[in-house]
XYZ file of C-alpha atoms in Angstrom:
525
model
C -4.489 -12.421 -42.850
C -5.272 -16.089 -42.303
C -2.583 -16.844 -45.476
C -0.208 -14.340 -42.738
C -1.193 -16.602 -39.556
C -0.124 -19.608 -41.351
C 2.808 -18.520 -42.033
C 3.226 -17.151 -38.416
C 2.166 -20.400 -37.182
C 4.288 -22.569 -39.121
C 7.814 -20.248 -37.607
C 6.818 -21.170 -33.872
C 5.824 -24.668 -34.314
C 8.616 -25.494 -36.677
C 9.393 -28.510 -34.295
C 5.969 -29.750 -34.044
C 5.522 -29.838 -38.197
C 7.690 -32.961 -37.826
C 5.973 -36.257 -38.042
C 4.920 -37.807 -34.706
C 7.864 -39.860 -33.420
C 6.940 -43.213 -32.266
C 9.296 -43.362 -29.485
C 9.419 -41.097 -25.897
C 11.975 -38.878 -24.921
C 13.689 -38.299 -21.123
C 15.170 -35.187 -20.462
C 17.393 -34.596 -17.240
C 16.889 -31.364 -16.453
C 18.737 -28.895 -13.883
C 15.050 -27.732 -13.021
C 14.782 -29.062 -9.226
C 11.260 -28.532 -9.121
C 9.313 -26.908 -11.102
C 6.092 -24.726 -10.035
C 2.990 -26.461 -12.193
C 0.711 -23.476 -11.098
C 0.552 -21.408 -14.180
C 0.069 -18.043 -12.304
C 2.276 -18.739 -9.060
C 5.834 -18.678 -9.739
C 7.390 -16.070 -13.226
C 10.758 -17.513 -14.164
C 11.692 -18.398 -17.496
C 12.134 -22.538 -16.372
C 8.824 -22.460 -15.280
C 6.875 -21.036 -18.216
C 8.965 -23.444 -20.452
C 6.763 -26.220 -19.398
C 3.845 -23.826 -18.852
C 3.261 -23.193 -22.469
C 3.763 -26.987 -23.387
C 1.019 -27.941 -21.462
C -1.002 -24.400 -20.974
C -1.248 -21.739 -24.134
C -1.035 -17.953 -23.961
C -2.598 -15.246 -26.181
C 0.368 -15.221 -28.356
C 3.476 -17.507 -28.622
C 7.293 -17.000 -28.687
C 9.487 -18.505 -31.041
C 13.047 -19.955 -29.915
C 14.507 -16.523 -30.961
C 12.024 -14.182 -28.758
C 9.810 -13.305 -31.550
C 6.364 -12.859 -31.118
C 3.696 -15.032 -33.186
C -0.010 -15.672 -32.891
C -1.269 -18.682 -30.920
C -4.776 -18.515 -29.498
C -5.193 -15.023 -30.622
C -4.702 -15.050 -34.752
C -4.798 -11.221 -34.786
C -4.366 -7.925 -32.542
C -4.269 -4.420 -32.838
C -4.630 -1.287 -30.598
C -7.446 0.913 -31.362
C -6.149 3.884 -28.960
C -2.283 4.154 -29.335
C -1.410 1.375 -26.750
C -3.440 1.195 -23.852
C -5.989 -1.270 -24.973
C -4.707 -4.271 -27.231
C -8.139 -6.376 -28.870
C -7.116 -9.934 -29.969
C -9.624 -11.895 -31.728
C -9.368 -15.595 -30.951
C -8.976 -18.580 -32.842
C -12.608 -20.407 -32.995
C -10.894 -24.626 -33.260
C -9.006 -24.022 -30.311
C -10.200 -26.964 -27.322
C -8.523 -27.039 -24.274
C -7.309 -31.113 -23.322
C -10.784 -31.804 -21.447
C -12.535 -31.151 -25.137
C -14.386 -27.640 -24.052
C -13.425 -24.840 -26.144
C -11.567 -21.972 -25.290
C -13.219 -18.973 -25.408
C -12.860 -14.963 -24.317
C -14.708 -16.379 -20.665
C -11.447 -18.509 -19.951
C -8.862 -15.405 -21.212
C -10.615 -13.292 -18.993
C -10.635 -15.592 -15.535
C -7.288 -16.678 -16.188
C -6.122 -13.004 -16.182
C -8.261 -11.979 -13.232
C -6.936 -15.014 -11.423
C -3.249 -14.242 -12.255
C -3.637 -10.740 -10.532
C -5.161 -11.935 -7.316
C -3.662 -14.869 -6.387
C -0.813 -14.915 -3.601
C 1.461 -15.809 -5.795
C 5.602 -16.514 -4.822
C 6.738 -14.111 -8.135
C 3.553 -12.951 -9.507
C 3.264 -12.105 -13.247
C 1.834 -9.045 -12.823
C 5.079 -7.814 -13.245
C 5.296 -8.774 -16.750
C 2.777 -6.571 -17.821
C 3.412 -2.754 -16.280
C -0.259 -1.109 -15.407
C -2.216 -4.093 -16.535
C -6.016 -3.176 -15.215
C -7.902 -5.661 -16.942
C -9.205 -8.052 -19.166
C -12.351 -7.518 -20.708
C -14.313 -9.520 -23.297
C -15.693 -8.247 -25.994
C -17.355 -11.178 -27.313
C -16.741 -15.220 -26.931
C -13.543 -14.997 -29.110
C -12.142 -11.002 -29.034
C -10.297 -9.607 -25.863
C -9.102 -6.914 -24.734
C -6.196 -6.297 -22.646
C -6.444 -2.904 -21.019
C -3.413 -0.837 -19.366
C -3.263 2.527 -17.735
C -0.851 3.879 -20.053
C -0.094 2.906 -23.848
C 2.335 -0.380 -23.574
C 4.083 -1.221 -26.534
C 5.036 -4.260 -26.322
C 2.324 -5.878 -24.583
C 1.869 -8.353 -27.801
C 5.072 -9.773 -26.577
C 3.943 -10.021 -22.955
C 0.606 -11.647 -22.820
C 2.913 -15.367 -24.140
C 3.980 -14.932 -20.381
C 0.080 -15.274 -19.441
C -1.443 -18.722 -19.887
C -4.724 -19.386 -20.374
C -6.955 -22.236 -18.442
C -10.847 -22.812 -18.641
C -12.987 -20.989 -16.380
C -13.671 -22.939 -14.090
C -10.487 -23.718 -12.694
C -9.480 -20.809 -12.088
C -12.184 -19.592 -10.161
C -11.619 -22.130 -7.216
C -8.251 -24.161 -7.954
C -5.359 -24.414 -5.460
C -1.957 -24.453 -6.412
C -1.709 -27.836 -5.310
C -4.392 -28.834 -7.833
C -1.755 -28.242 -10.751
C 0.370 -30.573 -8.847
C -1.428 -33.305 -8.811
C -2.959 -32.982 -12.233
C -6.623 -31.985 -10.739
C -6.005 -28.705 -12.645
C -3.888 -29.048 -14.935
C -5.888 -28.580 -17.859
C -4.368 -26.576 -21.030
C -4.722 -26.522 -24.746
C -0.777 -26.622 -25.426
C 0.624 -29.761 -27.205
C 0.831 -31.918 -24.541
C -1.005 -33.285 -21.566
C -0.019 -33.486 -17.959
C 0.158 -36.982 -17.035
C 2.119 -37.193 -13.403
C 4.216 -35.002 -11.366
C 6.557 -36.529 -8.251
C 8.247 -33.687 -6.287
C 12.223 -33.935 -6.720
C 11.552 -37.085 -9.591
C 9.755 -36.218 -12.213
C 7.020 -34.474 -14.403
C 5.397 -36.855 -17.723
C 3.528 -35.047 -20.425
C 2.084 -36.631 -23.215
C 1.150 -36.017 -27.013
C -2.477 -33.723 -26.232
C -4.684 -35.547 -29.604
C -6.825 -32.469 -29.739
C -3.994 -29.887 -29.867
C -4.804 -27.385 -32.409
C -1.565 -27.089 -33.926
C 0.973 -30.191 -35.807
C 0.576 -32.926 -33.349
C 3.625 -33.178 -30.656
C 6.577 -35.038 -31.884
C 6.986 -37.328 -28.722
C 4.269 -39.727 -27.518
C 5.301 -39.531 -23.798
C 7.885 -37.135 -22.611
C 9.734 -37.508 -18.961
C 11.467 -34.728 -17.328
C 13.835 -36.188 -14.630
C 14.632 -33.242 -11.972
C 18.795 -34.062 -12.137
C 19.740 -30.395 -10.078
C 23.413 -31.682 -9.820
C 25.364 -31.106 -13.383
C 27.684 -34.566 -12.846
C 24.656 -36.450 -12.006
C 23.171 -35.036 -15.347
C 26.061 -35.876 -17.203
C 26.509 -39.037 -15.967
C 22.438 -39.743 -16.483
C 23.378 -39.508 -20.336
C 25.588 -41.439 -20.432
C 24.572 -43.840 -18.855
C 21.653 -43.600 -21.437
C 19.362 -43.048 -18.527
C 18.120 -39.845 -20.215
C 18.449 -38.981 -24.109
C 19.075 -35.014 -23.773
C 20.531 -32.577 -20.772
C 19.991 -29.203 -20.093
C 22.935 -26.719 -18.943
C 25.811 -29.027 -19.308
C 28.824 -28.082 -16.564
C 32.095 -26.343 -18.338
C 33.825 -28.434 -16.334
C 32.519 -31.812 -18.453
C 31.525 -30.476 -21.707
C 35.113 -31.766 -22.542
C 34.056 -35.651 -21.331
C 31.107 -35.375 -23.100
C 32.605 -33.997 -26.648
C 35.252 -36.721 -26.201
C 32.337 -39.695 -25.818
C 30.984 -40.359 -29.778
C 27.581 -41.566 -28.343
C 26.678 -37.629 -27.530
C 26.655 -34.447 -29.030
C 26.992 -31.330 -26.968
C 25.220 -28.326 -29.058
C 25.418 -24.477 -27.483
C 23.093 -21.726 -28.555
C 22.918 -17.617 -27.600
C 21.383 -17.007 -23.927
C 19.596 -13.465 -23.239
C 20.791 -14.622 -19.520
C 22.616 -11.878 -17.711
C 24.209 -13.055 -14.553
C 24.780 -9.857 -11.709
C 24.617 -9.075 -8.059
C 21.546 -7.026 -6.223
C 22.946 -4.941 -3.874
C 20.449 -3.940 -0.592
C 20.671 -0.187 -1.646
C 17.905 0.809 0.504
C 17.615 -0.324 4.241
C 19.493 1.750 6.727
C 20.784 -1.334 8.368
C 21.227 -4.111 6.202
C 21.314 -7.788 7.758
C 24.858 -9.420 6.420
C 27.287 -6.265 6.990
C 29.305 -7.106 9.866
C 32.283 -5.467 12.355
C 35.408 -7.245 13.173
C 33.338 -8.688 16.278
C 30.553 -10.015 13.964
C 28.069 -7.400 15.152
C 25.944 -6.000 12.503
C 27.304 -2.493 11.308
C 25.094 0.317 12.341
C 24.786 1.694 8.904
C 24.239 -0.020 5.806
C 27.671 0.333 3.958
C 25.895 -0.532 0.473
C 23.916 2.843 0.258
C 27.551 4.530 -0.323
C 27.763 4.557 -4.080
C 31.254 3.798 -3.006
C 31.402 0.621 -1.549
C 29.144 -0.675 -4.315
C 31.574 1.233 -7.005
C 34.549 -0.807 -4.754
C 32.956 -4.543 -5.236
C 32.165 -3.820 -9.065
C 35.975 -2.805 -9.216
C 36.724 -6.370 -7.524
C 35.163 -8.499 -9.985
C 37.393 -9.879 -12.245
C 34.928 -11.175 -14.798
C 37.028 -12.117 -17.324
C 38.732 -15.039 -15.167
C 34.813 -15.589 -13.888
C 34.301 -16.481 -18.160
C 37.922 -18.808 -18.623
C 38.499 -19.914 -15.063
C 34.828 -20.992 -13.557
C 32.769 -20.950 -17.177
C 35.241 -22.497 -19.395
C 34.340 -19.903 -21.967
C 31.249 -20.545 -21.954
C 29.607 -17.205 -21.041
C 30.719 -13.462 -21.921
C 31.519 -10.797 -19.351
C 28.955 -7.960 -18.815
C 29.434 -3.829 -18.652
C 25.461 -4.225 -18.063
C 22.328 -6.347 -17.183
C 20.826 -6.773 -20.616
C 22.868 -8.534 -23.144
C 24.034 -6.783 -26.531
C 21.793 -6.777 -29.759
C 18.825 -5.704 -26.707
C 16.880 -2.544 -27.184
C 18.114 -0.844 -23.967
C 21.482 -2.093 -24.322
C 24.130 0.520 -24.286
C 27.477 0.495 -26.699
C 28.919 3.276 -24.424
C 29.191 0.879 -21.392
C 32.932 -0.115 -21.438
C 33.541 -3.326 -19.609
C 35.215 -2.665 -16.112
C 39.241 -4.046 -15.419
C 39.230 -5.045 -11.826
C 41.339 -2.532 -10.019
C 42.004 -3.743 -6.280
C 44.103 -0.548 -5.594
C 41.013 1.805 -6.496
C 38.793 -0.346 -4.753
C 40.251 -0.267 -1.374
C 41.030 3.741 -1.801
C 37.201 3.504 -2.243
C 36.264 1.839 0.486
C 38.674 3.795 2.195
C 36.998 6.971 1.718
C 33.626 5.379 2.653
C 34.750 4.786 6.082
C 36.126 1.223 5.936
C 39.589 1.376 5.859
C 39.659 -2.302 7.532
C 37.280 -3.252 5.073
C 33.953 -5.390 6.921
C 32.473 -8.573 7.033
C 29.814 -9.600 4.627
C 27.661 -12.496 3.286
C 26.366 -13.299 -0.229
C 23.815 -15.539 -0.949
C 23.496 -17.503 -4.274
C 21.560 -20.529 -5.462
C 23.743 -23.830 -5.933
C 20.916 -25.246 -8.699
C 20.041 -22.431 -10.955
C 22.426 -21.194 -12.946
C 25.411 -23.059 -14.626
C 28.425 -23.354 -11.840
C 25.980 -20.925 -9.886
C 28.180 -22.059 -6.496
C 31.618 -21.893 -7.874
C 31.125 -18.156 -9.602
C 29.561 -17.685 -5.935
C 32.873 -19.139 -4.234
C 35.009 -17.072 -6.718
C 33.460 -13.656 -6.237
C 33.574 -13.838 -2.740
C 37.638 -14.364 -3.140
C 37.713 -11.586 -5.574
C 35.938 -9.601 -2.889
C 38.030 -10.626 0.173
C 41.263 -9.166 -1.899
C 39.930 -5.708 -1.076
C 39.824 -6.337 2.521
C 36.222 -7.769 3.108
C 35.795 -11.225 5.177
C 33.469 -12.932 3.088
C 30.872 -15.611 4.192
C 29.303 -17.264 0.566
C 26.240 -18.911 1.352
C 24.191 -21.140 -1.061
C 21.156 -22.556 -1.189
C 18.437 -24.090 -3.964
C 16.597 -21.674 -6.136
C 13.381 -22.740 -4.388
C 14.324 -21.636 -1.007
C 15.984 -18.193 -2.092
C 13.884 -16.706 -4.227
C 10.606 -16.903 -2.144
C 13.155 -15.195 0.779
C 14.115 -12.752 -1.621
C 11.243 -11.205 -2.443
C 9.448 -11.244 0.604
C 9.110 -7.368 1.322
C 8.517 -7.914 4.812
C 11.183 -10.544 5.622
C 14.960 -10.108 6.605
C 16.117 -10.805 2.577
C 19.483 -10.342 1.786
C 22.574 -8.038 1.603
C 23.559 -9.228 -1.615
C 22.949 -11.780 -3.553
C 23.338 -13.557 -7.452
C 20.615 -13.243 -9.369
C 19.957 -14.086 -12.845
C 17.683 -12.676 -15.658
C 16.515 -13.731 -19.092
C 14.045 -11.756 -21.452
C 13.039 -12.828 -24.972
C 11.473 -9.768 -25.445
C 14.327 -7.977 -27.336
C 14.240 -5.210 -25.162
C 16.058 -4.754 -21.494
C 12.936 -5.193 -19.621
C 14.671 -5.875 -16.717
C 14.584 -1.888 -16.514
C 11.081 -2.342 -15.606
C 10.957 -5.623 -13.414
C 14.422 -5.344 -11.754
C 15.564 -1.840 -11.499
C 12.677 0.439 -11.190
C 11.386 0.554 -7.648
C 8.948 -1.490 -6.342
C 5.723 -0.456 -7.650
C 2.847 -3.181 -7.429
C 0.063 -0.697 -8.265
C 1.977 -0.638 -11.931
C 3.578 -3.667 -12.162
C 6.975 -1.950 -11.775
C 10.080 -3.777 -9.761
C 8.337 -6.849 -8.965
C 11.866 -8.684 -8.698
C 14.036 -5.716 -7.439
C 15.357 -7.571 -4.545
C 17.299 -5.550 -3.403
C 15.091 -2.624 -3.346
C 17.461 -0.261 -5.603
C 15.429 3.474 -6.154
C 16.522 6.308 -8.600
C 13.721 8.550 -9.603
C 15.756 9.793 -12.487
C 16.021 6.036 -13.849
C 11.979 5.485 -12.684
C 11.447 8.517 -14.730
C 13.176 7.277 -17.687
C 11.411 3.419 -17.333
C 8.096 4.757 -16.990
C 8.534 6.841 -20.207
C 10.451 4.008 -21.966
C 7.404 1.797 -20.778
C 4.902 3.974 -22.826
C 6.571 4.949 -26.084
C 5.345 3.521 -28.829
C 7.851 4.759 -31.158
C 10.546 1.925 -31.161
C 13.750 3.866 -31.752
C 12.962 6.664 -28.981
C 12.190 3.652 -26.366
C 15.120 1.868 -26.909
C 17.085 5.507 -26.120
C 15.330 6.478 -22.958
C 15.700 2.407 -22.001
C 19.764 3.277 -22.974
C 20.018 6.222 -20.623
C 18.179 4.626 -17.898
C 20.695 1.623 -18.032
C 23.714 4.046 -18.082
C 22.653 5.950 -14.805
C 21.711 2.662 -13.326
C 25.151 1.523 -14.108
C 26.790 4.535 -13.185
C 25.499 4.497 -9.781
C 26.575 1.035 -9.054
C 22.738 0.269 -8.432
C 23.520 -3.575 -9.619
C 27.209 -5.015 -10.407
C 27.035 -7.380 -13.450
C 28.896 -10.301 -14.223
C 28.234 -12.069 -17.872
C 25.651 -13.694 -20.504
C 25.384 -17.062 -20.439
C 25.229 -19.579 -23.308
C 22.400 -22.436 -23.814
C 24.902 -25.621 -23.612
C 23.119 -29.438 -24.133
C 23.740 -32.541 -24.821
C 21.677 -34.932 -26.598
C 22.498 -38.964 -27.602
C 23.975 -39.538 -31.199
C 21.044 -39.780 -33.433
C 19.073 -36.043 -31.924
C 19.882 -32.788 -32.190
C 17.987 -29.857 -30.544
C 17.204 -26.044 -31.110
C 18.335 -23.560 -28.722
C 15.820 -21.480 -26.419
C 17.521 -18.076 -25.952
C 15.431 -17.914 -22.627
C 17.074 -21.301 -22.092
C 14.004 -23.159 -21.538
C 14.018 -26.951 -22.363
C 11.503 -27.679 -24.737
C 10.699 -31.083 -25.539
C 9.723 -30.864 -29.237
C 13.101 -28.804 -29.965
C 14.277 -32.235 -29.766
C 14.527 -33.200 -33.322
C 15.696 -36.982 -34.745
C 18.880 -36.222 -36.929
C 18.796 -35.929 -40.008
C 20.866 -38.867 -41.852
């Protein structure tokens, strides 16, 4: 086993088996802000500097595969509903205390009671507990057998004790809390400037390759480019179609692109009787929801013309979508075919639905997110205003969306872009994005717009328990084909990971797109 871990081990921190570079490294990064609070905000950006500076039970690699990290071992002693990992016993957090079952367990208990803006209780479906067993074994209990829960607990980082019985979200901010055991230290943080890590000396793995590493917020993808080069910054992330030309004519760069598990798609307000961005010719809101009619939604799938979305808006750079996993997924199904537009069909739709006229209607999307996240917006809503709609596109950063998006209680949206990413190797969006909301179970917890289909919940919650791999992936297949067949979600297209990095680097792709410092590698001459 410990000749295994190594091994293990030495696939996840490939980068950090480098020697220690003497120099720092900048990174402009589309991030705006990130969330420093370990347990407050689950997006992919955010856990990509989460588990630099932070540490879960288990590690992923760049590929999605799962590896041991502060757990060296696990198995499941009852088919699935209680995993036991047994600790590493050299493992210090950056403070110089040691790391111990006591920590594993307050960090869960605090990530499952904290008012959190996207809680991570959704990546873990009927999590009840974590229980030690002694100072270095855990368990990880469920209500019902989860098979990939191995995977899952990366998502969950671990800090000592003590924090998280009392700190504020704030404390993370300002460094007060920001104590971890990952390869690097927090050093500062400046709202809308800035976060600087450096190389954590006690880290338990190879030490960090960068002494000091700067992440300049850079949510604009010209500014980005132009921060490179300018030299201002050594690597970007998510490099604009639009420039990746300028910047593979300039020899001082390289521009590198890499597979994305991103699927770009549109939640549709199934749910609501009246939804709040459906409009009449005299801009009053309709009286009924036109986006519960299978119809309508079948009409605005029909619309999208994702193809020209991929060459027009992307400049290749992404690959339409009959679904909302990408292919190679457990989940994902062959059968799908990807949909022509049709404008004809999708008027006689909407015709039949009662909207001969068509209606009014707003989408929201962010403008800092997602590559050309405003422009696909802009283009969809033309796409959509050939069928007769009178579309209002409204955008906004991904900080002020999301936390109106999933507020159950607020006004939310009628539709909206929406973007997910899953390293898992399985369409686990099933659970957190399709299934309805289910906080007892961890189901849903990002179905913004509410979608529910107890034949799909049905097939998710069985998917969700199987432990036999090839009869999952088959009940996670038909649950994406009714989802799809009922217009529950209209996809778009998978993204690809595109940087760019000064002559002299070169960098390893995230498929969850995450910018990793130590993924920056000196070139080999």
């Amino acid at each position: 086993m410990k000749h295994l871990f190594r091994c293990w081990m030495a696939a996840f921190l490939i980068a950090f088996a480098l020697p220690a570079a003497a120099d720092d490294l900048r990174i402009g990064t589309r991030t705006p802000d990130p969330a420093l609070d370990p347990h407050f905000m689950w997006t992919d950006a955010n856990v990509g500097y989460y588990v630099q500076i932070y540490g879960g039970l288990t590690a992923q690699a760049n590929d999605g595969k799962v590896l041991p990290y502060l757990a060296e071992s696990w198995s499941t002693p009852d088919g699935g509903k209680t995993w036991r990992f047994k600790l590493r016993h050299d493992v210090k957090f950056s403070d110089g205390t040691p790391v111990t079952a006591d920590d594993v367990v307050a960090s869960y208990k605090r990530m499952q009671t904290i008012k959190a803006s996207a809680p991570f209780t959704g990546a873990i479906a009927g999590l009840q507990e974590a229980r030690k067993v002694d100072d270095h074994t855990v368990d990880i209990v469920t209500s019902k057998s989860n098979p990939i829960l191995p995977q899952r607990v990366s998502l969950i980082q671990i800090i000592p004790a003590r924090i998280a019985a009392s700190a504020t979200t704030a404390d993370f901010s300002d460094g007060k809390a920001a104590v971890g055991f990952g390869p690097y230290k927090f050093v500062s943080f400046k709202a809308g400037d800035s976060l600087v890590l450096e190389r954590n000396p006690g880290f338990f793995g190879p030490p960090a390759k960068w002494d000091k590493v700067t992440y300049r917020f850079i949510p604009d993808g010209g500014a980005r480019v132009a921060a490179l080069l300018g030299k201002d910054v050594d690597m970007i992330d998510a490099v604009p179609p639009a420039l990746a030309a300028r910047l593979k004519a300039d020899p001082t760069v390289s521009v590198i692109m890499g597979p994305s598990s991103r699927l770009l798609f549109l939640t549709i307000d199934t749910n609501r009787p009246q939804t709040p961005y459906a409009f009449d010719a005299q801009g009053k809101p309709l009286p009924k929801n036109p986006y519960a009619d299978p119809r309508v939604r079948q009409a605005l799938s029909l619309a999208v013309d994702r193809k020209a979305l991929v060459d027009r808006v992307l400049g290749g750079m992404a690959y339409p979508a009959s679904q909302i996993t990408t292919k190679g997924f457990g989940g994902f199904d062959d059968t799908l075919a990807l949909a022509a537009p049709d404008v004809a069909k999708a008027k006689q739709l909407l015709a039949q639905a009662g909207y001969p006229q068509g209606f009014a209607m707003t989408i929201h999307c962010t403008n800092d997110r997602f590559i050309e996240d405003a422009r696909v917006c802009q283009a969809i809503g033309q796409m959509f205003s050939r069928i007769g709609l009178k579309v209002d596109v409204q955008t906004m950063p991904y900080a002020v969306l999301t936390p109106r998006a999933m507020d159950p209680n607020g006004e939310r949206f009628s539709i909206a872009m929406m973007g997910w990413a899953d390293s898992s190797g399985e369409a686990l969006v099933l659970n957190n994005v399709v299934h309805t909301p289910d906080t007892k179970n961890g189901f849903g917890s990002w179905n913004w717009g509410r979608y529910s289909n107890p034949q799909v919940d049905r097939l998710i919650e069985q998917a969700a328990n199987e432990m036999d791999t090839p009869r999952r992936h088959d009940l996670m297949k038909q649950a994406m084909r009714v989802a799809m067949d009922d217009y529950g979600f209209i996809p778009l297209y998978a993204q690809s990971v595109v940087v760019g990095v000064r002559k002299g680097l070169t960098y390893q792709t995230w498929v969850t797109e995450q910018t990793i410092a130590d993924s920056v590698s000196k070139a080999q001459p």
